[in-house]
Coordinates of C-alpha atoms in Angstrom, one line a residue:
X1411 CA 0.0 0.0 0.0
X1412 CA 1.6 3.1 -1.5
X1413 CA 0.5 6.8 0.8
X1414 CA 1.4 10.5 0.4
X1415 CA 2.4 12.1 3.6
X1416 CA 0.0 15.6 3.6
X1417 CA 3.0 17.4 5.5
X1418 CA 6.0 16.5 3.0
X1419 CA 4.7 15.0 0.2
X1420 CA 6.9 12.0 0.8
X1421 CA 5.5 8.6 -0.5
X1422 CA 5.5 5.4 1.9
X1423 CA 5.5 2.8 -0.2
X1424 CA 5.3 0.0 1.9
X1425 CA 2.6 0.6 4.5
X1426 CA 0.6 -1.6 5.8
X1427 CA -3.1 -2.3 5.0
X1428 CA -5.4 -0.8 7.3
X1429 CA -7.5 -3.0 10.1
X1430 CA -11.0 -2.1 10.2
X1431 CA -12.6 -4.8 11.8
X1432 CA -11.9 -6.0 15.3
X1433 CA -13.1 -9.0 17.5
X1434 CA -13.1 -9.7 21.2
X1435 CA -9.9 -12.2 20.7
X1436 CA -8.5 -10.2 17.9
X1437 CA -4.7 -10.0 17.9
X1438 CA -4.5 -6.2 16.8
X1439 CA -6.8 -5.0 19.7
X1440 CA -3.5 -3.8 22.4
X1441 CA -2.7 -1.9 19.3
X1442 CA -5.7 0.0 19.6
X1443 CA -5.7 0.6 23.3
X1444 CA -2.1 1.5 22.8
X1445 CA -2.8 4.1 20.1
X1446 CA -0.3 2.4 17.4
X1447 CA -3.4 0.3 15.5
X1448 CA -3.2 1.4 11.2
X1449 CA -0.4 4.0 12.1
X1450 CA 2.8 4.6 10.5
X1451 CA 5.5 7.2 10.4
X1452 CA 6.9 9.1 7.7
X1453 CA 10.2 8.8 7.7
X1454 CA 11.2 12.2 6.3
X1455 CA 9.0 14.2 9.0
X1456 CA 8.0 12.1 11.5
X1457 CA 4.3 13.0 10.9
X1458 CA 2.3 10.0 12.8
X1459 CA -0.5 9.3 9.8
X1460 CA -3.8 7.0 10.1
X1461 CA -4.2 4.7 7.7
X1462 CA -7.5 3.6 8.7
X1463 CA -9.5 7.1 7.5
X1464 CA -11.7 6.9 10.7
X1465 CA -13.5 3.7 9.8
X1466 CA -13.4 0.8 12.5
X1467 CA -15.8 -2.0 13.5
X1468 CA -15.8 -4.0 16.7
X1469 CA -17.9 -6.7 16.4
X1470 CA -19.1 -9.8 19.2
X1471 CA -20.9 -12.5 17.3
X1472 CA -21.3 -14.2 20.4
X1473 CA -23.1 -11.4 22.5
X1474 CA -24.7 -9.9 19.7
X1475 CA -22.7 -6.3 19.5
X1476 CA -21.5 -4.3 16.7
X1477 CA -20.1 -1.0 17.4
X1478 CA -19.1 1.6 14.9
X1479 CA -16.2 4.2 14.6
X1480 CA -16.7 6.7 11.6
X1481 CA -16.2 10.3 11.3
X1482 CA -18.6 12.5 12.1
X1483 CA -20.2 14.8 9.3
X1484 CA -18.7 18.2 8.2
X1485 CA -21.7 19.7 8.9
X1486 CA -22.2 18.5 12.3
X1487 CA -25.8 16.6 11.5
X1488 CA -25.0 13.2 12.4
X1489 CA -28.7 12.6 12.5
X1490 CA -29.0 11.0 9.2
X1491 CA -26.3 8.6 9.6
X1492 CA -27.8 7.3 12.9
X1493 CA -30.8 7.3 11.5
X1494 CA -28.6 5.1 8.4
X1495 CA -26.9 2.8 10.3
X1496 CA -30.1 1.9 13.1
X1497 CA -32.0 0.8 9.8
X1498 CA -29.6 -1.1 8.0
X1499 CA -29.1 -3.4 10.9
X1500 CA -33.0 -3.9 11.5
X1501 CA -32.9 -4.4 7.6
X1502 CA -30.4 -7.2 7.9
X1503 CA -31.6 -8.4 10.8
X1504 CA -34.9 -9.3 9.2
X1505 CA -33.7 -10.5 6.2
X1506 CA -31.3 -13.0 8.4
X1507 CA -34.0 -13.9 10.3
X1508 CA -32.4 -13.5 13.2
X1509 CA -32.4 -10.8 16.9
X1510 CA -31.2 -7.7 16.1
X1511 CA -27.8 -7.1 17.9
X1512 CA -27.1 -4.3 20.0
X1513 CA -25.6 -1.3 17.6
X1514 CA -23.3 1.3 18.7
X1515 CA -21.9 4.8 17.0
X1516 CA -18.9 6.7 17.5
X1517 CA -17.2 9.8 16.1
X1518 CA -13.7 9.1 18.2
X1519 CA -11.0 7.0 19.1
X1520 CA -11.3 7.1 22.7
X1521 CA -15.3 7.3 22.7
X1522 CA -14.8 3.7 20.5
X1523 CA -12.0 2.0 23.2
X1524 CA -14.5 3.7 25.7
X1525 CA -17.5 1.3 24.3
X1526 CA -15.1 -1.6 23.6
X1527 CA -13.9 -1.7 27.4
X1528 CA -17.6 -1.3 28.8
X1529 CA -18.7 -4.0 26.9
X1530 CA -15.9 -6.5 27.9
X1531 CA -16.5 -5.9 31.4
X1532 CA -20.6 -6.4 31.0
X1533 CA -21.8 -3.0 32.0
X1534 CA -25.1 -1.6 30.1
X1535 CA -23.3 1.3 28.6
X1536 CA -26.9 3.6 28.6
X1537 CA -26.3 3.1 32.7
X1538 CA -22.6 4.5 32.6
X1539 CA -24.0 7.1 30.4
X1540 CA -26.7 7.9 32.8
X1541 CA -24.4 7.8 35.5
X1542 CA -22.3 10.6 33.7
X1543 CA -25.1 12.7 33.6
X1544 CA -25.9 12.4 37.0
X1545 CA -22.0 13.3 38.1
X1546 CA -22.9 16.7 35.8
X1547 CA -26.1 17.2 37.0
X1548 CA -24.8 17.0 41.0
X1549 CA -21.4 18.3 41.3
X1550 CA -20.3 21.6 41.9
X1551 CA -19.8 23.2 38.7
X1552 CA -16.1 24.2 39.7
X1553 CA -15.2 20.4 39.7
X1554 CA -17.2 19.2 36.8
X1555 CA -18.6 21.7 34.4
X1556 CA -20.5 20.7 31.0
X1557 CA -19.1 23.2 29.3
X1558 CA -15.5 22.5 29.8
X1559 CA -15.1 18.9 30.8
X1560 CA -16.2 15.7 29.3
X1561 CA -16.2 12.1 31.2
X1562 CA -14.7 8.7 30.1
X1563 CA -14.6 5.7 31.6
X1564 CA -11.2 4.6 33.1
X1565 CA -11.2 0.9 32.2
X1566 CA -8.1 0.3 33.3
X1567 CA -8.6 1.4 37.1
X1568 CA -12.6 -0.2 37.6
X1569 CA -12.5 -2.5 40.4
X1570 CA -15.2 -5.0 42.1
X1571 CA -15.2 -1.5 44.6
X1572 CA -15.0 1.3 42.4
X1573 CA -16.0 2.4 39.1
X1574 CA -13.6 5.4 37.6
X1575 CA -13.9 8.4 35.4
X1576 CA -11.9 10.3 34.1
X1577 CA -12.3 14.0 33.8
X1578 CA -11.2 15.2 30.1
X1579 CA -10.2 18.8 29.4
X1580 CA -12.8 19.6 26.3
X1581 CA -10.0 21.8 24.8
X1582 CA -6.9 20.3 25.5
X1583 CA -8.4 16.6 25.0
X1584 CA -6.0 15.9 28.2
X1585 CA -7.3 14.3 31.6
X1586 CA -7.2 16.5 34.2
X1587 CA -8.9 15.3 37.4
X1588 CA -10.4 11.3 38.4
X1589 CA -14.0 10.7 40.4
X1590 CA -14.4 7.5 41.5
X1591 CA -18.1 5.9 41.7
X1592 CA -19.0 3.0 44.5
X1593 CA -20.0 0.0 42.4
X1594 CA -22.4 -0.3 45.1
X1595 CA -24.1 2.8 44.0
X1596 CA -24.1 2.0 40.1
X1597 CA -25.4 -1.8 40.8
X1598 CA -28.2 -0.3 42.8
X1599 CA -29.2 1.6 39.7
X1600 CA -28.5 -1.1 37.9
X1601 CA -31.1 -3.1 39.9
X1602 CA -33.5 -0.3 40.0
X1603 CA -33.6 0.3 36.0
X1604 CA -34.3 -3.8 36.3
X1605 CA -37.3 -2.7 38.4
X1606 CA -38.6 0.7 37.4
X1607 CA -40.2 0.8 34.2
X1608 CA -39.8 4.7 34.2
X1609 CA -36.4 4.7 34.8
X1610 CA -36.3 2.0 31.4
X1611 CA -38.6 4.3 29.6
X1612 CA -36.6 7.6 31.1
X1613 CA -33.2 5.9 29.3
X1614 CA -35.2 4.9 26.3
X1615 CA -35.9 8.0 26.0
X1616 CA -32.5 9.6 26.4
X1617 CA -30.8 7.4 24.0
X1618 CA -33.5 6.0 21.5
X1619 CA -30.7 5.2 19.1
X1620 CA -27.1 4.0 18.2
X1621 CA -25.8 6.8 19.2
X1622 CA -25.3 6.6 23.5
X1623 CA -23.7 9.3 25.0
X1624 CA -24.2 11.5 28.1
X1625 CA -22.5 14.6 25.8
X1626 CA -25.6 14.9 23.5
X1627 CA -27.7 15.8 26.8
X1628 CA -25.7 17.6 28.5

């Protein structure tokens, strides 16, 4: 695979092909938690490129899951494509016959390892989403504002004890601050949307598509 660096100009003539479909056992998966999945350097500049153009599917045929990564429109609407991609699987799923799996949309890299790493450890992501929310909705804006700060779950710190999220700079796309979450709390509203049929219809109506995310109500 031949590329043009956009900085230099400088061709790399030997990069790889891109990976742009993942599994729960697939091999390349570190890569993309370590940030080095379908990059390569040019050698003349040093500029890190992507080869993969934003596009990336995780899939688990065993638990029913696809999730998306694909850049988001130029002109912001991202309605249609949720719209797009919430059909097509319906479409297919009817034409296989078979359950419709769960469907997920990203527009970034960390919001797609986010999803990845809630799913391996069995959460309902709509709860972790909710349970954003709620840190935005109770905390003193000085700590967590919605205008300045975003959350992400820190997979790599969740414990049977704690659950932990990251507070993200919204300009500088750097972490800034932790808040940790008693796993007793988040089961208990885990057990309560098991119970409460307005809290089911509540998150329904929140995220009534593939796209799940806290940021699009706060």
């Amino acid at each position: 695979m031949s590329i043009q660096c956009p900085k230099c100009g400088s061709f790399l003539d030997s990069a790889p092909e891109p990976i742009n479909v993942l599994t729960p056992d697939s091999p390349f998966l570190p890569k993309l938690f370590d940030g080095t999945l379908n990059k390569v350097v040019c050698p003349k500049c040093k500029l890190i490129l992507t080869l993969d153009g934003g596009h990336l599917v995780f899939r688990d045929v065993e638990k029913q899951f696809i999730l998306y990564l694909m850049p988001e429109p130029e002109d912001g609407n991202t309605e249609a494509l949720e719209n797009e991609i919430d059909a097509m699987m319906t479409e297919e799923a009817v034409s296989q016959g078979i359950s419709r799996p769960t469907v997920r949309l990203t527009y970034s890299r960390p919001d797609f390892i986010e999803k990845i790493s809630i799913h391996k450890l069995g959460f309902d992501d709509r709860l972790i989403e909710y349970a954003k929310l709620q840190l935005f909705r109770n905390m003193d804006e000085l700590q967590l504002s919605r205008h300045t700060h975003r959350l992400l779950l820190d997979y790599s710190r969740t414990d049977e004890e704690h659950i932990l999220f990251l507070v993200y700079d919204r300009e500088r796309q750097k972490p800034i601050n932790a808040i940790q979450v008693e796993m007793k709390d988040f089961m208990s509203l885990e057990e309560e949307l098991m119970q409460s049929e307005d809290l089911q219809r509540e998150l329904d109506a929140a995220f009534p598509g593939c796209y799940v995310s806290a940021d699009r109500l706060i």
